[in-house]
CSV table of C-alpha atoms in Angstrom, one decimal:
chain,number,residue,atom,x,y,z
A,307,MET,CA,-0.1,-0.4,-0.3
A,308,ASN,CA,1.1,3.6,-0.4
A,309,VAL,CA,-0.2,6.5,1.3
A,310,ASP,CA,0.3,9.9,1.9
A,311,VAL,CA,-0.2,10.3,5.6
A,312,LEU,CA,-0.3,7.1,7.7
A,313,ILE,CA,-1.6,7.3,11.0
A,314,LEU,CA,-1.1,5.3,13.9
A,315,GLY,CA,-3.6,4.4,16.4
A,316,GLY,CA,-7.5,4.5,15.9
A,317,GLY,CA,-8.8,6.5,19.2
A,318,LEU,CA,-9.2,9.6,19.4
A,319,ALA,CA,-6.9,11.3,18.8
A,320,GLY,CA,-5.7,9.6,16.0
A,321,LEU,CA,-9.8,9.5,14.0
A,322,SER,CA,-9.3,13.2,15.0
A,323,THR,CA,-6.7,14.0,12.6
A,324,ALA,CA,-7.9,11.5,9.9
A,325,ASN,CA,-11.3,14.0,9.8
A,326,HIS,CA,-9.8,17.1,9.8
A,327,LEU,CA,-6.8,16.5,7.0
A,328,GLY,CA,-9.9,15.3,4.8
A,329,ALA,CA,-11.5,18.1,5.5
A,330,LEU,CA,-7.8,19.5,4.8
A,331,GLY,CA,-8.7,18.0,1.2
A,332,VAL,CA,-5.8,15.1,1.8
A,333,ARG,CA,-8.0,11.7,0.8
A,334,SER,CA,-4.9,9.0,0.3
A,335,LEU,CA,-4.3,8.6,4.6
A,336,LEU,CA,-5.0,5.7,6.9
A,337,VAL,CA,-5.8,4.9,9.8
A,338,VAL,CA,-4.2,1.7,11.6
A,339,GLU,CA,-5.2,0.9,15.3
A,340,ALA,CA,-4.3,-2.5,16.6
A,341,LYS,CA,-7.6,-3.8,18.5
A,342,GLY,CA,-10.7,-4.9,16.5
A,343,GLN,CA,-12.7,-1.4,17.2
A,344,VAL,CA,-12.2,2.0,17.3
A,345,GLY,CA,-11.7,4.2,20.1
A,346,GLY,CA,-8.5,3.2,22.2
A,347,THR,CA,-8.4,3.9,25.6
A,348,ALA,CA,-11.8,5.6,25.0
A,349,ALA,CA,-13.7,2.5,24.0
A,350,SER,CA,-15.8,0.1,26.0
A,351,ILE,CA,-17.2,-2.8,25.8
A,352,ARG,CA,-20.8,-4.4,26.0
A,353,LYS,CA,-21.1,-8.1,28.6
A,354,ASP,CA,-24.4,-9.1,29.1
A,355,GLY,CA,-26.3,-6.3,28.7
A,356,PHE,CA,-23.4,-3.6,30.1
A,357,THR,CA,-21.6,-1.1,28.7
A,358,PHE,CA,-18.3,-0.8,30.4
A,359,ASP,CA,-15.6,1.8,29.4
A,360,TYR,CA,-11.7,1.6,29.5
A,361,THR,CA,-11.8,3.9,32.4
A,362,GLY,CA,-13.3,7.1,32.2
A,363,HIS,CA,-14.5,9.7,29.9
A,364,LEU,CA,-16.6,12.5,30.4
A,365,LEU,CA,-17.1,14.8,28.2
A,366,HIS,CA,-16.5,18.2,30.3
A,367,LEU,CA,-16.2,20.4,27.0
A,368,HIS,CA,-14.5,24.0,27.6
A,369,ASP,CA,-13.2,24.5,24.5
A,370,PRO,CA,-15.7,26.2,22.1
A,371,TYR,CA,-14.2,24.4,18.8
A,372,GLY,CA,-14.2,21.0,20.4
A,373,LYS,CA,-18.0,21.6,22.1
A,374,GLU,CA,-19.4,22.3,18.3
A,375,LEU,CA,-17.8,19.4,17.6
A,376,ILE,CA,-19.1,17.0,19.7
A,377,LEU,CA,-22.7,17.9,19.6
A,378,ALA,CA,-22.7,18.1,16.2
A,379,LEU,CA,-21.2,14.6,16.6
A,380,LEU,CA,-23.2,13.1,19.2
A,381,GLY,CA,-26.5,15.3,18.6
A,382,ASP,CA,-29.3,14.4,20.7
A,383,ASN,CA,-27.4,11.1,22.7
A,384,LEU,CA,-25.7,13.3,25.2
A,385,ILE,CA,-26.9,13.9,29.0
A,386,SER,CA,-25.7,16.6,31.3
A,387,HIS,CA,-24.8,16.3,34.7
A,388,GLU,CA,-23.7,18.3,37.5
A,389,ARG,CA,-20.5,16.9,39.6
A,390,ARG,CA,-21.1,14.8,42.5
A,391,ALA,CA,-17.7,13.5,43.5
A,392,TRP,CA,-16.8,12.8,46.6
A,393,ILE,CA,-13.6,12.0,49.2
A,394,TYR,CA,-13.3,9.3,52.0
A,395,SER,CA,-11.2,9.0,54.4
A,396,GLN,CA,-10.7,9.0,58.2
A,397,GLY,CA,-13.4,7.0,58.2
A,398,VAL,CA,-16.2,9.5,56.5
A,399,PHE,CA,-17.0,11.3,53.3
A,400,THR,CA,-16.6,15.2,52.9
A,401,ARG,CA,-16.9,17.3,49.4
A,402,TYR,CA,-15.0,17.6,46.4
A,403,PRO,CA,-12.3,19.5,46.4
A,404,PHE,CA,-10.5,18.8,50.0
A,405,GLN,CA,-8.9,22.3,49.6
A,406,ALA,CA,-12.2,23.8,50.2
A,407,ASN,CA,-14.3,20.8,52.3
A,408,THR,CA,-13.1,19.3,55.7
A,409,LYS,CA,-15.8,19.2,57.3
A,410,GLY,CA,-16.6,16.1,58.6
A,411,LEU,CA,-12.7,15.4,59.4
A,412,SER,CA,-11.4,15.4,63.0
A,413,VAL,CA,-11.2,18.7,64.9
A,414,ASP,CA,-7.3,18.3,64.6
A,415,SER,CA,-7.9,17.9,61.0
A,416,VAL,CA,-9.8,20.7,60.3
A,417,SER,CA,-7.9,22.7,62.4
A,418,GLU,CA,-4.3,22.1,61.1
A,419,CYS,CA,-6.0,22.5,56.9
A,420,VAL,CA,-7.4,25.7,57.6
A,421,ALA,CA,-4.4,27.3,60.0
A,422,GLY,CA,-2.3,26.0,57.4
A,423,PHE,CA,-4.1,27.3,54.6
A,424,LEU,CA,-4.4,30.6,56.4
A,425,GLN,CA,-0.2,30.8,56.7
A,426,THR,CA,-0.1,30.6,53.3
A,427,ILE,CA,-2.1,33.9,52.6
A,428,HIS,CA,-0.4,35.9,55.3
A,429,ARG,CA,3.1,34.4,55.0
A,430,PRO,CA,3.8,33.8,51.4
A,431,HIS,CA,6.1,31.7,49.8
A,432,LYS,CA,7.2,32.9,46.8
A,433,ILE,CA,5.9,30.1,44.1
A,434,ARG,CA,9.5,29.7,41.3
A,435,LYS,CA,8.6,28.5,38.2
A,436,ASP,CA,11.0,25.2,38.4
A,437,GLU,CA,9.0,24.6,41.2
A,438,ASN,CA,7.9,20.5,42.3
A,439,PHE,CA,4.7,19.4,43.2
A,440,LEU,CA,5.2,18.9,46.5
A,441,ALA,CA,6.9,22.3,47.1
A,442,TRP,CA,3.7,24.0,45.5
A,443,SER,CA,1.4,22.3,47.4
A,444,ARG,CA,2.6,23.0,50.9
A,445,ALA,CA,3.3,26.7,50.0
A,446,THR,CA,-0.5,26.7,48.1
A,447,PHE,CA,-2.6,24.9,50.8
A,448,GLY,CA,-0.9,24.1,53.4
A,449,ASP,CA,0.9,21.8,55.2
A,450,GLY,CA,-2.1,20.4,56.2
A,451,ILE,CA,-4.0,20.2,53.4
A,452,THR,CA,-1.0,18.4,52.2
A,453,ARG,CA,-0.2,16.0,54.2
A,454,LEU,CA,-4.0,14.8,54.9
A,455,PHE,CA,-4.9,15.0,50.2
A,456,MET,CA,-2.5,16.4,48.2
A,457,ARG,CA,0.3,14.1,48.8
A,458,PRO,CA,-1.0,10.6,49.3
A,459,TYR,CA,-3.7,10.9,46.8
A,460,ASN,CA,-1.4,12.1,44.2
A,461,GLU,CA,1.4,10.1,45.0
A,462,LYS,CA,-0.9,7.1,44.5
A,463,LEU,CA,-2.1,7.9,41.0
A,464,TRP,CA,1.5,9.5,39.7
A,465,CYS,CA,3.3,6.2,41.6
A,466,MET,CA,6.3,8.8,42.5
A,467,PRO,CA,8.2,11.8,44.9
A,468,LEU,CA,6.4,14.7,44.0
A,469,THR,CA,9.4,16.0,44.5
A,470,ARG,CA,9.9,14.8,41.0
A,471,LEU,CA,6.7,15.9,39.7
A,472,THR,CA,6.2,19.5,38.2
A,473,THR,CA,3.5,21.9,38.4
A,474,GLN,CA,2.9,22.6,34.4
A,475,TRP,CA,0.2,20.4,34.3
A,476,GLN,CA,-2.1,21.0,37.1
A,477,GLY,CA,-3.1,24.7,35.8
A,478,ARG,CA,-7.0,24.6,36.1
A,479,PHE,CA,-7.0,20.5,37.4
A,480,VAL,CA,-6.0,21.9,41.6
A,481,PRO,CA,-7.9,25.2,41.9
A,482,LYS,CA,-7.4,27.3,44.6
A,483,PRO,CA,-10.5,28.7,47.0
A,484,SER,CA,-10.4,31.9,48.0
A,485,VAL,CA,-9.7,32.3,52.5
A,486,SER,CA,-14.2,32.0,52.9
A,487,GLU,CA,-14.6,29.4,50.8
A,488,VAL,CA,-11.8,27.3,53.2
A,489,ILE,CA,-13.4,28.3,56.4
A,490,TYR,CA,-16.9,27.9,55.6
A,491,GLY,CA,-16.3,24.6,53.8
A,492,ALA,CA,-14.5,23.9,57.4
A,493,LEU,CA,-17.2,25.0,59.3
A,494,ALA,CA,-20.4,23.7,56.6
A,495,GLU,CA,-21.1,21.4,54.2
A,496,GLN,CA,-21.2,23.9,50.5
A,497,ASN,CA,-22.8,23.0,47.6
A,498,LYS,CA,-19.9,25.2,45.0
A,499,LEU,CA,-18.8,23.2,42.7
A,500,PHE,CA,-14.9,23.9,42.3
A,501,GLY,CA,-13.1,23.3,39.4
A,502,TYR,CA,-12.9,22.1,35.1
A,503,ASN,CA,-15.0,19.1,35.9
A,504,ALA,CA,-17.6,20.8,37.9
A,505,THR,CA,-20.2,19.8,34.9
A,506,PHE,CA,-19.9,17.3,32.4
A,507,ARG,CA,-21.6,15.3,29.5
A,508,TYR,CA,-22.1,11.8,28.8
A,509,PRO,CA,-23.7,10.1,26.4
A,510,ILE,CA,-27.3,8.7,26.8
A,511,ARG,CA,-26.3,5.2,25.2
A,512,GLY,CA,-23.7,3.5,23.6
A,513,GLY,CA,-20.9,4.8,26.3
A,514,ILE,CA,-18.2,6.1,25.5
A,515,GLN,CA,-17.2,4.0,21.8
A,516,VAL,CA,-20.2,6.1,19.8
A,517,LEU,CA,-17.9,9.4,20.1
A,518,PRO,CA,-14.5,7.4,18.2
A,519,ASP,CA,-17.5,5.4,16.6
A,520,ALA,CA,-18.8,8.3,15.1
A,521,LEU,CA,-15.5,9.8,13.7
A,522,ALA,CA,-15.0,7.3,12.3
A,523,ALA,CA,-18.3,7.1,10.2
A,524,ARG,CA,-17.7,10.7,9.3
A,525,LEU,CA,-14.2,9.0,7.3
A,526,ASN,CA,-14.2,7.6,4.2
A,527,PRO,CA,-14.4,3.0,3.6
A,528,GLY,CA,-11.3,1.2,3.6
A,529,GLN,CA,-9.4,4.2,5.9
A,530,VAL,CA,-9.7,2.8,8.7
A,531,ARG,CA,-8.0,-0.7,9.3
A,532,THR,CA,-8.7,-2.6,12.5
A,533,GLY,CA,-6.9,-5.5,13.7
A,534,ALA,CA,-3.7,-4.1,12.2
A,535,ALA,CA,-0.9,-3.9,15.3
A,536,VAL,CA,1.9,-2.2,13.6
A,537,ILE,CA,5.0,-4.1,14.2
A,538,SER,CA,7.8,-1.7,13.2
A,539,VAL,CA,8.5,1.6,11.2
A,540,ASP,CA,11.6,2.3,9.2
A,541,LEU,CA,11.9,5.9,9.3
A,542,GLU,CA,14.3,6.3,6.4
A,543,GLN,CA,12.6,4.1,3.8
A,544,LYS,CA,8.9,5.2,5.1
A,545,ILE,CA,7.8,2.3,5.2
A,546,ALA,CA,5.4,1.0,8.3
A,547,VAL,CA,5.0,-3.1,8.7
A,548,VAL,CA,1.0,-3.8,9.5
A,549,GLU,CA,-0.2,-6.6,10.2
A,550,GLY,CA,-2.6,-8.3,7.8
A,551,LEU,CA,-2.0,-5.1,5.4
A,552,GLY,CA,1.9,-5.9,5.0
A,553,GLU,CA,3.9,-2.9,4.0
A,554,VAL,CA,2.8,0.4,4.1
A,555,LYS,CA,5.0,3.6,2.3
A,556,PHE,CA,3.6,6.3,4.0
A,557,GLU,CA,5.3,10.4,2.9
A,558,ARG,CA,3.5,11.7,6.3
A,559,LEU,CA,3.5,9.8,9.6
A,560,VAL,CA,1.3,10.7,12.3
A,561,ASN,CA,1.7,8.6,16.2
A,562,THR,CA,-1.1,8.3,18.4
A,563,LEU,CA,0.5,4.7,20.1
A,564,PRO,CA,2.1,5.8,23.7
A,565,LEU,CA,5.8,7.0,22.5
A,566,THR,CA,7.7,4.5,24.3
A,567,ASP,CA,5.8,2.2,22.7
A,568,PHE,CA,6.1,4.1,18.7
A,569,LEU,CA,10.2,4.4,19.9
A,570,ASP,CA,10.5,1.0,20.5
A,571,LEU,CA,9.4,-0.5,17.3
A,572,ALA,CA,10.9,2.9,15.1
A,573,SER,CA,14.4,2.7,13.6
A,574,PRO,CA,16.8,4.2,13.1
A,575,LEU,CA,17.2,6.9,15.7
A,576,PRO,CA,19.6,9.0,16.4
A,577,GLU,CA,21.8,8.5,19.2
A,578,GLY,CA,19.8,11.4,21.5
A,579,VAL,CA,16.8,9.9,21.2
A,580,LYS,CA,17.4,6.5,22.1
A,581,ALA,CA,19.5,7.8,25.1
A,582,ALA,CA,16.2,10.0,26.1
A,583,ARG,CA,13.7,7.2,25.6
A,584,LYS,CA,15.4,5.7,28.5
A,585,LEU,CA,14.3,8.2,30.6
A,586,LEU,CA,10.5,8.4,29.9
A,587,ARG,CA,8.4,7.4,33.1
A,588,TYR,CA,4.6,7.0,33.0
A,589,ASN,CA,2.4,5.1,34.6
A,590,THR,CA,-0.6,2.4,33.5
A,591,VAL,CA,-4.1,3.2,35.3
A,592,TYR,CA,-5.8,-0.1,35.8
A,593,ASN,CA,-9.4,0.0,35.6
A,594,LEU,CA,-11.9,-3.2,37.0
A,595,ASN,CA,-15.0,-2.5,35.7
A,596,ILE,CA,-18.1,-4.3,37.9
A,597,GLY,CA,-21.8,-5.1,36.7
A,598,ILE,CA,-23.9,-5.2,39.9
A,599,ALA,CA,-26.9,-7.1,40.2
A,600,ARG,CA,-29.0,-4.6,42.0
A,601,ALA,CA,-29.9,-0.8,41.5
A,602,GLY,CA,-28.9,2.1,43.5
A,603,MET,CA,-25.7,1.2,44.5
A,604,SER,CA,-24.8,4.7,45.0
A,605,ASP,CA,-26.0,8.3,44.8
A,606,LYS,CA,-22.7,9.1,44.1
A,607,HIS,CA,-20.2,10.1,40.0
A,608,TRP,CA,-16.9,9.1,41.9
A,609,ILE,CA,-15.2,9.0,45.1
A,610,TYR,CA,-12.0,10.1,45.4
A,611,PHE,CA,-9.2,7.5,48.3
A,612,PRO,CA,-6.4,8.8,49.0
A,613,GLU,CA,-5.8,6.7,52.2
A,614,LYS,CA,-2.4,4.2,51.9
A,615,LYS,CA,-4.6,1.1,52.8
A,616,TYR,CA,-6.4,1.4,50.1
A,617,VAL,CA,-4.9,0.6,46.8
A,618,PHE,CA,-6.9,2.5,44.4
A,619,TYR,CA,-7.1,5.9,44.2
A,620,ARG,CA,-10.9,6.3,42.9
A,621,ALA,CA,-13.7,4.5,42.5
A,622,GLY,CA,-17.3,5.5,40.6
A,623,PHE,CA,-20.4,4.5,39.3
A,624,SER,CA,-21.1,4.6,35.9
A,625,SER,CA,-24.6,3.6,35.8
A,626,ASN,CA,-25.0,7.2,37.8
A,627,PHE,CA,-23.8,8.6,34.5
A,628,ALA,CA,-26.2,7.1,32.0
A,629,LYS,CA,-29.4,4.5,32.8
A,630,ALA,CA,-29.0,2.5,29.3
A,631,ILE,CA,-25.8,1.0,30.0
A,632,VAL,CA,-26.6,-1.0,32.6
A,633,PRO,CA,-30.3,-3.9,32.4
A,634,ARG,CA,-32.8,-2.9,34.0
A,635,GLY,CA,-32.5,-3.6,38.2
A,636,ALA,CA,-28.7,-3.3,37.9
A,637,SER,CA,-25.7,-1.1,38.6
A,638,SER,CA,-22.1,-0.9,37.3
A,639,MET,CA,-18.9,0.7,39.2
A,640,TYR,CA,-15.5,1.0,38.3
A,641,ILE,CA,-12.2,0.8,40.8
A,642,GLU,CA,-8.7,2.4,39.0
A,643,VAL,CA,-5.8,1.4,39.9
A,644,SER,CA,-2.5,3.2,39.3
A,645,ARG,CA,1.0,0.9,38.8
A,646,ARG,CA,4.3,1.4,37.5
A,647,PRO,CA,5.3,-0.6,34.3
A,648,GLU,CA,7.9,-2.7,36.2
A,649,GLU,CA,5.4,-3.6,38.3
A,650,LYS,CA,4.0,-6.8,37.6
A,651,VAL,CA,0.0,-7.1,37.9
A,652,SER,CA,-2.1,-10.3,37.6
A,653,LEU,CA,-5.3,-9.9,35.7
A,654,PRO,CA,-6.6,-13.3,35.7
A,655,VAL,CA,-9.9,-13.6,33.8
A,656,LEU,CA,-13.1,-14.3,35.8
A,657,GLU,CA,-16.1,-16.2,34.5
A,658,ARG,CA,-19.2,-17.0,36.1
C-alpha cells in the first residue's frame, strides 16, 4: 500500500487527525488500529447487557471548537450532569475538592488544614517557575491539606515522589479556593462546584464508544483498518509493517501510540533519542469494571481514596452517568489503580 499520510492508532487523537486532514483535502490517508474496534482507551465493551468503558471518559467541553464538534457528532445522545464527587478518608465522606471541604474530618485535622491555608495567605512563599509539586502544594494550600490529601492522593496516582513532579500540568486541575471558601467548607457543607469538571456530559446510550464510532463514520471506506497492529516503522525508507496489511509506504507519519511504544518499534533513531527514551517515566491505569445485580448502589458519580490502606485511588459509579448502559435493576461501578510499568500485575479472567 502507498498513502500520503499514515496515522498510527485509532483512538480519539488518530481519528480526529484523519477527520481534520480530510477536511483539508487529504484523501490518501490510512488509520491503523491494533484492536478490533476504534477508540483506543476511549472505547467501551459490551457484556451481559452492560456497557463498560475502558476507563472514565467524561466530556467537559470547555473549548468552543471541541464542544461544537462533539455536539455535532453526538447530537441528542448526550446527558448533562452536575458533578457529585466525594473523598473518603478518616472513615467519613467529604465533598470534593478536599481543599475547600474539610467539614466531617477530625477537629485536629480541620484545624491543621485551615491554619496551614491561612499561613499561605498571611506568610506567602514565593513559588518559583521550576517548583516541584510537593513544594508548590505546601506553598499554595499549606501543610495540613498537603499532608492529608494532596501528597498521598497524587503519589498514589502518579506512582512517584512529588518532589519529582512538576507543576506545569496542574493549572485548572487543582483549583485554589478563597479564604472564605476554606473557612466555610470547614464549618458547613458547601454546594459550590469548583474546578474544570464541575459539570460534564456523557452519552445517553452506548457508552463513550459512540464518540470514536461517530468520528470513524465520517471517514471514507477503507481509511480505517482495525485489527492492524504496527510491527515496525522504518523512518528512513518511510515504510511501516502492519499486521494484516504488510508493508505500507507513507509520505507523512502521525503517531498517536504511547510514545514509548512508538520509539520501541521505530528505527533508525538518533542516539540522543535512544538515550531520551530510557529516561521516559510513565504509569498505567488498571480499571476494574463491575456489573452489580441491584440498582442504586450509590448516589455519587465518583469517590477519591487518598489513604494508603486502599490500593486504588478512585472508584466511581458509571451507571449514574447514564441509565441505559446497565440492564434494568442493575448498577455498574469501576475501580482505578495506578501502577509503574515494572510492577507485575496479575489480571485473571473472571467468569461465572
